[in-house]
Tab-separated table of C-alpha atoms and ligand atoms in Angstrom:
chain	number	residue	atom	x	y	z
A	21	UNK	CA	-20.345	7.765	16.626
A	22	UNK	CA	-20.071	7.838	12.905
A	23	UNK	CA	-18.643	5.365	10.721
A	24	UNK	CA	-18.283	4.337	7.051
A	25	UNK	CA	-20.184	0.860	6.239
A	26	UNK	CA	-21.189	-1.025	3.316
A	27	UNK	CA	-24.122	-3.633	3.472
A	28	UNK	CA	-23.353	-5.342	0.188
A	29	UNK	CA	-20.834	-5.478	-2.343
A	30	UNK	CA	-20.800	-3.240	-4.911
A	31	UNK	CA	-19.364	0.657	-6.609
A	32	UNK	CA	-18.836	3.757	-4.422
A	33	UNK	CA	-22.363	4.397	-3.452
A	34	UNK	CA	-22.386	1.139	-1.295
A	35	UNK	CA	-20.737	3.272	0.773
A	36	UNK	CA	-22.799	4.801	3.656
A	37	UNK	CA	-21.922	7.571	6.525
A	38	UNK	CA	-24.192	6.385	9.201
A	39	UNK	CA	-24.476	6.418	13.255
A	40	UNK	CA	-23.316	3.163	14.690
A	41	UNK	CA	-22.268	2.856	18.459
A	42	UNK	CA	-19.202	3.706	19.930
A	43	UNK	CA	-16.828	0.547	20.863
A	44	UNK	CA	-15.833	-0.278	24.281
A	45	UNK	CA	-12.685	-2.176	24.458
A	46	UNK	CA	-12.529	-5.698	25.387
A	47	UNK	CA	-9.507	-7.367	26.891
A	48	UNK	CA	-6.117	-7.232	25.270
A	49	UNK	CA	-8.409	-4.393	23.179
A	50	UNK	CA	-7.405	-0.562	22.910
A	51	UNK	CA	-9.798	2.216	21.683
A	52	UNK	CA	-8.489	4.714	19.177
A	53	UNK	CA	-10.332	8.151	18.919
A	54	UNK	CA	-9.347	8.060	14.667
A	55	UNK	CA	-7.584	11.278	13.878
A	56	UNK	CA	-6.740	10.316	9.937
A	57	UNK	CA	-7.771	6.718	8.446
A	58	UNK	CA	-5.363	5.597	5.648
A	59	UNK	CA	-7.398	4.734	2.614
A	60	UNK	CA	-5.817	1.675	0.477
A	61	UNK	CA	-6.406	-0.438	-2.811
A	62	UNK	CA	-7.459	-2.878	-0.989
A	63	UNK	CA	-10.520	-1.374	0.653
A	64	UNK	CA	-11.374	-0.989	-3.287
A	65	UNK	CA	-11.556	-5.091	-3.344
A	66	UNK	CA	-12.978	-5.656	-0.576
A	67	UNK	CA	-16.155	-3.218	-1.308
A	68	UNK	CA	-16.531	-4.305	-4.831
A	69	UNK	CA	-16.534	-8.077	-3.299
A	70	UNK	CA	-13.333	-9.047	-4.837
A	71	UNK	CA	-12.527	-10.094	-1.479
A	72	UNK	CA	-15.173	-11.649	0.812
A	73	UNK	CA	-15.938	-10.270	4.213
A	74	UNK	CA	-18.916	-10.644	6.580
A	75	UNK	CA	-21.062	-7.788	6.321
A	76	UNK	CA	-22.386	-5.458	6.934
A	77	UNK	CA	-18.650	-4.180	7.906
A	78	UNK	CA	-16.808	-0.672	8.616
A	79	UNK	CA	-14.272	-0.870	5.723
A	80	UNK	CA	-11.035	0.597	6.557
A	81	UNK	CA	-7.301	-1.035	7.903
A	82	UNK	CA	-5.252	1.442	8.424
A	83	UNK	CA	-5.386	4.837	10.855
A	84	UNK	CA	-3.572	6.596	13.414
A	85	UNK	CA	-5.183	8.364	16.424
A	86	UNK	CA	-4.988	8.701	19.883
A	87	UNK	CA	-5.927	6.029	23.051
A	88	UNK	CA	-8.525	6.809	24.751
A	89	UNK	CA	-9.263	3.454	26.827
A	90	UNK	CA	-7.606	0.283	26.906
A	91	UNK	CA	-8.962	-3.062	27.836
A	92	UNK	CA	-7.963	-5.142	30.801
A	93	UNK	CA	-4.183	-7.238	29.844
A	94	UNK	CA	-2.873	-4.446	27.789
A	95	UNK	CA	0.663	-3.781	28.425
A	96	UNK	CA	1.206	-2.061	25.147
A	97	UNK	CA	0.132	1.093	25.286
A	98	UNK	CA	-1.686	3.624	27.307
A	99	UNK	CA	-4.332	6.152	27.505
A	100	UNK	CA	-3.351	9.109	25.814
A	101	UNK	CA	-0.425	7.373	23.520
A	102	UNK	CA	-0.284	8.597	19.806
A	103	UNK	CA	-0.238	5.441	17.880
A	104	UNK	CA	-0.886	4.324	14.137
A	105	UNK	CA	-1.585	0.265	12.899
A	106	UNK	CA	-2.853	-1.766	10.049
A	107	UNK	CA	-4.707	-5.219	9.575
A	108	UNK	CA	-7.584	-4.547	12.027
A	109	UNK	CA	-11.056	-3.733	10.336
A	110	UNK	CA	-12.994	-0.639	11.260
A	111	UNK	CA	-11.042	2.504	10.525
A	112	UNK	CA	-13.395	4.718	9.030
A	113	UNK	CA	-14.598	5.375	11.801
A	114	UNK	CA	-14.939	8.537	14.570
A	115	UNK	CA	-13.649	5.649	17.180
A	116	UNK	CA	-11.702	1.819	16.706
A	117	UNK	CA	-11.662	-1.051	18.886
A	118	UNK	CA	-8.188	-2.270	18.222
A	119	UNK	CA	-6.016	-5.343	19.399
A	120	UNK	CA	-3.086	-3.705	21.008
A	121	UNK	CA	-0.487	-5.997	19.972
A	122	UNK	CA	-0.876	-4.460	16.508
A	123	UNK	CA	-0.568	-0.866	17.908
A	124	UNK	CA	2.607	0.999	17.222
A	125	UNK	CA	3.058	3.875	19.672
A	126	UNK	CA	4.625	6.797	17.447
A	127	UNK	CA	7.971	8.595	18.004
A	128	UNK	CA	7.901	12.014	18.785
A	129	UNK	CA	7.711	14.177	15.982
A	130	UNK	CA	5.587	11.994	13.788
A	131	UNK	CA	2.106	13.238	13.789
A	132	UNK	CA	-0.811	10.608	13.810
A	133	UNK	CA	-1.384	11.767	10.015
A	134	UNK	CA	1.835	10.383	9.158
A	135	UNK	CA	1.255	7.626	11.093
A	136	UNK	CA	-2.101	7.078	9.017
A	137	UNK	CA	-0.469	7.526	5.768
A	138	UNK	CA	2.825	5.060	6.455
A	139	UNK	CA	1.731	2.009	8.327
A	140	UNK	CA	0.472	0.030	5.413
A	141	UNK	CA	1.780	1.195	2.634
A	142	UNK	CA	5.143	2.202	4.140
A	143	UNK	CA	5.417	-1.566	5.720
A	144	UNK	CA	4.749	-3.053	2.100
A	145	UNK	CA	7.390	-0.943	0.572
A	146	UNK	CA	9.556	-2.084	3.386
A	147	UNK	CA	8.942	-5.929	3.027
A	148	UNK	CA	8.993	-5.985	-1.041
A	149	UNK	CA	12.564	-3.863	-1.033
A	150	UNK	CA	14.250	-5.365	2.154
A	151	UNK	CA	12.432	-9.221	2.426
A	152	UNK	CA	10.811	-10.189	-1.135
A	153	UNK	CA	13.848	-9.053	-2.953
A	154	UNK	CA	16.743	-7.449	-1.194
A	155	UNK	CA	17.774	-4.629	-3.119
A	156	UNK	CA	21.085	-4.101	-3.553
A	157	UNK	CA	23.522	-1.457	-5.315
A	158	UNK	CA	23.962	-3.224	-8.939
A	159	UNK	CA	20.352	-4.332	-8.887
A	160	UNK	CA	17.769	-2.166	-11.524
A	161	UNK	CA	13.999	-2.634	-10.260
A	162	UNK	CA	10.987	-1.822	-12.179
A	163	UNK	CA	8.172	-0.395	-10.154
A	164	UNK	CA	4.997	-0.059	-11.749
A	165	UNK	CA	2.446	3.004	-10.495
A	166	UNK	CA	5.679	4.489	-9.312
A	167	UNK	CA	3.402	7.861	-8.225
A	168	UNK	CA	0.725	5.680	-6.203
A	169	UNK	CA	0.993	5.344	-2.324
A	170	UNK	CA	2.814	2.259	-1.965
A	171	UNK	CA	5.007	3.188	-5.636
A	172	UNK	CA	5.775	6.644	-4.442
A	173	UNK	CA	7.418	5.080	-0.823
A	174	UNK	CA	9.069	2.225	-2.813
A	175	UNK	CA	10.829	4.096	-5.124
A	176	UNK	CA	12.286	6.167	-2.053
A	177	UNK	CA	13.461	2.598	-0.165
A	178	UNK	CA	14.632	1.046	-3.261
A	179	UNK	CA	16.989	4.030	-3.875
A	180	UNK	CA	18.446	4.069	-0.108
A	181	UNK	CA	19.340	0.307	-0.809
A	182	UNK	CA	21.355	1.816	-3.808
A	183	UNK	CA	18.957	0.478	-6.652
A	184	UNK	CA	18.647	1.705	-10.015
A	185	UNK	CA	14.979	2.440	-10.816
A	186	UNK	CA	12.941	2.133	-13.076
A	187	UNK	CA	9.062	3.529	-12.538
A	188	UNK	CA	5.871	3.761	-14.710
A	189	UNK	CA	3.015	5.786	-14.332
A	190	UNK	CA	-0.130	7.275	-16.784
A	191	UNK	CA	0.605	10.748	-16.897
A	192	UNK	CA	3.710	13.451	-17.128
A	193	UNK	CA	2.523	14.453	-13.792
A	194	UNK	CA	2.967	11.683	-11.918
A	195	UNK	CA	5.931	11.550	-13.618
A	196	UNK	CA	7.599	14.191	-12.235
A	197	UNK	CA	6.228	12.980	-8.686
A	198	UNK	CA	8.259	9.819	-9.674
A	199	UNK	CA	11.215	11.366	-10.236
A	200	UNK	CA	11.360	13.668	-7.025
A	201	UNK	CA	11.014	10.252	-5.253
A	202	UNK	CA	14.133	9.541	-6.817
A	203	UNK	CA	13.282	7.250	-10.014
A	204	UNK	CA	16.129	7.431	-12.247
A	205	UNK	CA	14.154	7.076	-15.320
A	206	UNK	CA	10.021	7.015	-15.966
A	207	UNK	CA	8.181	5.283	-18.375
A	208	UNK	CA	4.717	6.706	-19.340
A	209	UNK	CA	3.156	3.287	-19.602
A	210	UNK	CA	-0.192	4.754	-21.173
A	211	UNK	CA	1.276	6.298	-24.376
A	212	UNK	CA	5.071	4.049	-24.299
A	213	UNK	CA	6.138	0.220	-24.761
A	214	UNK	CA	7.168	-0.411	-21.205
A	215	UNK	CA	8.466	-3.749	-22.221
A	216	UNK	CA	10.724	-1.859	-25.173
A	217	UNK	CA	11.867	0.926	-23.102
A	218	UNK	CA	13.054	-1.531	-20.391
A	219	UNK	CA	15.022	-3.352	-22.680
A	220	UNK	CA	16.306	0.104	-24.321
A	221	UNK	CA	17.225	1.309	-20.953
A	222	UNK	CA	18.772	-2.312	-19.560
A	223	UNK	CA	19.785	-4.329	-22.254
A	224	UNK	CA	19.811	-7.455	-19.873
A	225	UNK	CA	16.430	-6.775	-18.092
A	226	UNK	CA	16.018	-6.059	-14.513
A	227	UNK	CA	16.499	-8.199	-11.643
A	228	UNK	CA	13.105	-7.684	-9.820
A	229	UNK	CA	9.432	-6.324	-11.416
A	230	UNK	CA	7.585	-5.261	-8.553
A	231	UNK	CA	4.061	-5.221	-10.027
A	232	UNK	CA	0.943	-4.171	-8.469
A	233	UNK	CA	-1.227	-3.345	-11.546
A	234	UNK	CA	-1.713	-6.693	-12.268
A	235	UNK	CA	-4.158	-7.599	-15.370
A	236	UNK	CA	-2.423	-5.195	-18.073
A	237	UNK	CA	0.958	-5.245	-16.881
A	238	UNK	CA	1.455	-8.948	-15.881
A	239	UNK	CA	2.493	-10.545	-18.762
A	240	UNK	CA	4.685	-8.353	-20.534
A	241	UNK	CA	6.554	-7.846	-17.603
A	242	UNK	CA	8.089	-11.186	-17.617
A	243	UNK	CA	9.790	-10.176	-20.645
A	244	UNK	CA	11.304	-7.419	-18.466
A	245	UNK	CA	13.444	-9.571	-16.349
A	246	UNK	CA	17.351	-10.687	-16.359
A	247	UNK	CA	17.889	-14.671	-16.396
A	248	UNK	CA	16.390	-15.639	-12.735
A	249	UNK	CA	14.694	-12.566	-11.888
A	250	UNK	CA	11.977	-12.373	-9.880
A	251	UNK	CA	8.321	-11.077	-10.666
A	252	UNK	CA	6.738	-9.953	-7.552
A	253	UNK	CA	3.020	-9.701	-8.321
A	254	UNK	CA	1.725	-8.022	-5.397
A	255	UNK	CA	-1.692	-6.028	-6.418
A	256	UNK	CA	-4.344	-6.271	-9.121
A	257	UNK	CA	-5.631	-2.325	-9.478
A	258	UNK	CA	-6.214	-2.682	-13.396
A	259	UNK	CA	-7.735	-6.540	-12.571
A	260	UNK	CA	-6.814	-9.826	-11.515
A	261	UNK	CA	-4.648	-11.783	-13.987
A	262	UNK	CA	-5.922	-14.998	-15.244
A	263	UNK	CA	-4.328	-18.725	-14.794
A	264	UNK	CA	-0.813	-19.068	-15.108
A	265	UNK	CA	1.042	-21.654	-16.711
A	266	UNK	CA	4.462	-22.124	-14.911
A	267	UNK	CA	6.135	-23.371	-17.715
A	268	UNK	CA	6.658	-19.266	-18.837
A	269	UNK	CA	9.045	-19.211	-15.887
A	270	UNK	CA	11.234	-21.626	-17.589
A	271	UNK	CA	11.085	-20.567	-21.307
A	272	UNK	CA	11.886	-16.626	-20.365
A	273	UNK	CA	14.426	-18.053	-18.413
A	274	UNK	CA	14.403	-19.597	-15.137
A	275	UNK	CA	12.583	-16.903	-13.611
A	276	UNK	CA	10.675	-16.770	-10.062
A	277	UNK	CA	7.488	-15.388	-9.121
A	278	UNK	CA	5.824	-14.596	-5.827
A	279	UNK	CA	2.365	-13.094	-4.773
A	280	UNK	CA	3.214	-11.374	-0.976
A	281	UNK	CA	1.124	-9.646	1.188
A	282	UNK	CA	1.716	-8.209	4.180
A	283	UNK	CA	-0.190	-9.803	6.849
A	284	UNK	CA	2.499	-12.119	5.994
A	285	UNK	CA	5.453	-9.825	6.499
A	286	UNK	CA	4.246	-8.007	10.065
A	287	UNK	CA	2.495	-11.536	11.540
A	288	UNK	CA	4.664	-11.215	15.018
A	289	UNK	CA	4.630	-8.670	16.937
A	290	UNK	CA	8.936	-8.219	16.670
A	291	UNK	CA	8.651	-8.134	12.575
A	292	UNK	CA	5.542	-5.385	12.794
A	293	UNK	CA	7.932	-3.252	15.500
A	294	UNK	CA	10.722	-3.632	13.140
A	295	UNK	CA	9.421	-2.506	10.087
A	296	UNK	CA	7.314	0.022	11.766
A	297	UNK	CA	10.156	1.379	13.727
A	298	UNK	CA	12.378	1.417	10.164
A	299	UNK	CA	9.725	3.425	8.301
A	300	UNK	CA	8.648	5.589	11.174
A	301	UNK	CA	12.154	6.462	11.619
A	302	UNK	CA	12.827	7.485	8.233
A	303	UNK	CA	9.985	9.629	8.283
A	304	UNK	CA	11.144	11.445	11.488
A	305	UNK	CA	14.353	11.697	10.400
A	306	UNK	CA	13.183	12.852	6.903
A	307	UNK	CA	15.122	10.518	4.920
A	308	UNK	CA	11.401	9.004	4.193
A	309	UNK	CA	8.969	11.423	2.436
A	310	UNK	CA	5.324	10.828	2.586
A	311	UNK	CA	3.016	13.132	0.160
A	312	UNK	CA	-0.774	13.221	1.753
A	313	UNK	CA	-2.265	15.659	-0.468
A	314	UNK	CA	-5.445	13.934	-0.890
A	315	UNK	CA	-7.664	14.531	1.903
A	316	UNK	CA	-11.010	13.423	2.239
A	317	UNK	CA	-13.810	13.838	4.983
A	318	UNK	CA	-15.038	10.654	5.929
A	319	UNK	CA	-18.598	10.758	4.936
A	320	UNK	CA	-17.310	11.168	1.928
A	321	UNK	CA	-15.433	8.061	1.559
A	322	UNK	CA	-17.246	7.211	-1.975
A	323	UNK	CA	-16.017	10.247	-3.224
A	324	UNK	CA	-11.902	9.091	-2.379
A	325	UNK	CA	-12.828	5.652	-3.499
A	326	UNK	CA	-13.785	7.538	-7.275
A	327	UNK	CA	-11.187	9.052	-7.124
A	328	UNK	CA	-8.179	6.348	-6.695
A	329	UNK	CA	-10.213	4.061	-8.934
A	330	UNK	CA	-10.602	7.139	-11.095
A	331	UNK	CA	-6.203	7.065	-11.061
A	332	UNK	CA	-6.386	10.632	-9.937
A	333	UNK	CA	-4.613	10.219	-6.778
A	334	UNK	CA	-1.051	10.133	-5.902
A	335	UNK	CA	0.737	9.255	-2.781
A	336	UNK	CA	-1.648	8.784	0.312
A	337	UNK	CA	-5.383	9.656	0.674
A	338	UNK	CA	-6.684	10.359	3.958
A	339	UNK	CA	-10.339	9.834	5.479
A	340	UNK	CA	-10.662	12.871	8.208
A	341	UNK	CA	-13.691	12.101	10.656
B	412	LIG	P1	-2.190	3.423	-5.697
B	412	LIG	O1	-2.070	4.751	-5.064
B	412	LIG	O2	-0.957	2.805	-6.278
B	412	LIG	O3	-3.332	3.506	-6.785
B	412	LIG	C1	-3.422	2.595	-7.808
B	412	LIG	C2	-2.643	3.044	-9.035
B	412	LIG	O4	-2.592	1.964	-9.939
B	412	LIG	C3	-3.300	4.182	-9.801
B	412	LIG	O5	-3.020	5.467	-9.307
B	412	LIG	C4	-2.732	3.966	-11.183
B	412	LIG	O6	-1.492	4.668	-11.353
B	412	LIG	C5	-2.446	2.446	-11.222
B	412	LIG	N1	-3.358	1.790	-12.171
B	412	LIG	C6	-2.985	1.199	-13.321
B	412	LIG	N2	-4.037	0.718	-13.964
B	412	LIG	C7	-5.125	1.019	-13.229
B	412	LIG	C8	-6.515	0.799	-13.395
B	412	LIG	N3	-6.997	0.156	-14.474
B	412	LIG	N4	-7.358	1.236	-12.449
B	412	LIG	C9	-6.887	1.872	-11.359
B	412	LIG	N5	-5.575	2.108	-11.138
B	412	LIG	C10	-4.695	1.689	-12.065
B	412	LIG	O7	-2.824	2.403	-4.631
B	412	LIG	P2	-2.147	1.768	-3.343
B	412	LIG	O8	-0.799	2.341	-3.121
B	412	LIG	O9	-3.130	1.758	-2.243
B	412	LIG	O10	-1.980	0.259	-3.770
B	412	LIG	C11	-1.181	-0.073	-4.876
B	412	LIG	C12	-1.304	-1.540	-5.132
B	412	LIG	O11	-0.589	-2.257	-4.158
B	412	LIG	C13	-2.731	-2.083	-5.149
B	412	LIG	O12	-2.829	-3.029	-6.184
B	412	LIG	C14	-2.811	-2.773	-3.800
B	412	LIG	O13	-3.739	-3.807	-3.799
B	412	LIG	C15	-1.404	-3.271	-3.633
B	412	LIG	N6	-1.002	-3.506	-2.260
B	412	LIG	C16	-0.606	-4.763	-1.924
B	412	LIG	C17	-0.154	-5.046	-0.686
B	412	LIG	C18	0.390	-6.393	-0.387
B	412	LIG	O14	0.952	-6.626	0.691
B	412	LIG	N7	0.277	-7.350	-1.304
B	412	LIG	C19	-0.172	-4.038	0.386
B	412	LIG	C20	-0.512	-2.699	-0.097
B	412	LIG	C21	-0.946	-2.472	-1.369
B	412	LIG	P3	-1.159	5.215	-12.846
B	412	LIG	O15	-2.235	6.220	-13.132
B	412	LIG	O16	0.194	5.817	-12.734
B	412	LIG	O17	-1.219	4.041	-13.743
C-alpha cells in the first residue's frame, strides 16, 4: 500500500509517498481502509522535530474509513463499520492498523469525511469550551485563529454555550469565515492591536483567552483577561513561547493558566464516546458545521503541510489516498 513517511526531521520535502506493506491487525487491533486522513498542526511539530518520535514513522492521527478486518478480542466494532478516531499514528496511509478502543463507529448520516475532519479538532473544541473553561452565557472568550480548524469549530461551541466571542484572524477573509461561525466581533490581528481592541470592546477583559498561536500572541494576551481569568495556552503555530515567570499571574491579577491537550481529555474510553458522540451529533443534526474545503491527495502531503504553515488554509484539510 502507499503511505506518507518521513525519515528525519525536517520542512515539507521530508515528506515521502512511498510503498510500505499493508498492516494486518493484531489483537484488540482493527484495520481501517483510510477514506480521508485529517491533517493537523500537530503533524507540523512532529515533522519539523518539535516533537520527538521514533522514525522513520507514517505521520498522521486522525482519519475516518471503513473496517476491513479486525483482530482477535475486538468487541468494538466490525467489518464493514464506518468509523473515524484520533491519537493512533499512521493515517496517511491507503490502510491503518488501529486499536479499537479508540474507534468511534459513526452515526448514520455522517460520512467518513466528516468523521476525518471532526475527531480531533472537533474533540479539542469540545474539551477547551465544555472542560478547560465552561462557557457560560455572561462569559466573553477570545479565540485566536478563529478561521483555523480547531478556531472555526470553537467559535461554533462557544456560541451554543451562550458565549460572547471574540475571534482573531490575518486576513478580511477569514474574517468573514469567523463571523458565519458565529463570532460576534473579529479582530484582524495582523494590521490591529488585539490587546486594545479587546479592551475597547470589553472594558473589563474577558474571562477565558483560548490561545493556540502561541509565541506572538502569548504575552499580550494576559493583558486581555478579567481579574481571575484563565489563559488557556493550547498550541504554538507562530512558535513556542519562552520561560514563564508565574509571578505575571499575580501582578495582572490573580489569573490562571493551563497548557491542555487532548490525549488528556479522551484518555477512557467513556470520555472519547462522550465527546465524540456530542460533536458527531451536532454535525448530524447540523447544529455543528464543518468547512473541508481543502483537499489534498495524499502523495501530496508536503504540498498541504505548505500550505497550513503557509496560513492559507481554513477549516479542515483533508489527505485523500
Ligand atoms: P489551524 O487551522 O488553526 O492553522 C493554524 C493557524 O494559526 C493559521 O491558519 C493562522 O491563522 C494561525 N497562525 C498565526 N500565526 C501563525 C504562524 N506564524 N504560522 C502559522 N500559522 C499561524 O490549525 P489547527 O486547527 O490544526 O490547530 C490549531 C492549533 O491548535 C495548533 O497550534 C495546534 O497545535 C493546536 N491544537 C492543540 C490541541 C490540544 O489538545 N492542545 C489539539 C488540536 C490542535 P491566521 O492566518 O488567521 O493567523
Amino acid at each position: 500500500m502507499k503511505a506518507v513517511r518521513m525519515h528525519a526531521p525536517g520542512g515539507p520535502e521530508v515528506l515521502t509517498y512511498e510503498d510500505v506493506p499493508e498492516p494486518q491487525p493484531k489483537a484488540g487491533e482493527a484495520i481501517v481502509k483510510v477514506d480521508a486522513a485529517g491533517l493537523n498542526y500537530i503533524d507540523v511539530y512532529y515533522r519539523s522535530g518539535l516533537y520527538k518520535a521514533e522514525l522513520p514513522m507514517t505521520l498522521g492521527l486522525e482519519a475516518g474509513g471503513t473496517v476491513t478486518a479486525v483482530g482477535p478480542n475486538v468487541t468494538e466494532v466490525k467489518v464493514g463499520d464506518k468509523v473515524a478516531y484520533t491519537g493512533v499514528a499512521g493515517a496517511y496511509a491507503q490502510y491503518a492498523a488501529v486499536p479499537a478502543q479508540r474507534l468511534v463507529v459513526l452515526p448514520a448520516g455522517v460520512s467518513t469525511k466528516q468523521g476525518a475532519a471532526a475527531m480531533l479538532q472537533g474533540m479539542t473544541a469540545h474539551y477547551l469550551a465544555c472542560s478547560t473553561y465552561p462557557l457560560k452565557k455572561g462569559d466573553t472568550c477570545l479565540i485566536h485563529a478563529a478561521a483555523g480548524g480547531v478556531g472555526l469549530l470553537l467559535c461554533q461551541i462557544a456560541k451554543m454555550r451562550g458565549a460572547r466571542v471574540i475571534g482573531t484572524v490575518s486576513t478580511e477573509d477569514k474574517a468573514k469565515l469567523a463571523r458565519e461561525a458565529g463570532a460576534d466581533e473579529v479582530i484582524l490581528y495582523t494590521k490591529q492591536d488585539f490587546e486594545a481592541e479587546v479592551k475597547r470592546l470589553t472594558g473589563k477583559g474577558v474571562q477565558v483567552v483560548y490561545d493556540s498561536v502561541g509565541k506572538t500572541t502569548f504575552d499580550k494576551g494576559f493583558n486581555c483577561l478579567a481579574l481571575r481569568g484563565l489563559m488557556v495556552l493550547y498550541g504554538q503555530s507562530s512558535g513556542p513561547i519562552g520561560p514563564f515567570d508565574p509571578q505575571v499571574l499575580n501582578a495582572k491579577g490573580s489569573l490562571f493558566l493551563t497548557r491542555p491537550s487532548l490525549v488528556h481529555h479522551v484518555a477512557t474510553r467513556d470520555e472519547l464516546l462522550l465527546r465524540a458522540g456530542d460533536v458527531l451529533g451536532w454535525i448530524r443534526d447540523g447544529k455543528l458545521r464543518l468547512r473541508t474545503e481543502f483537499e489534498f491527495a495524499l502523495k501530496d502531503a508536503a504540498e498541504a503541510h505548505r500550505a497550513l504553515e503557509g496560513r492559507k488554509t481554513t477549516g479542515k484539510v483533508l489527505l485523500i489516498p
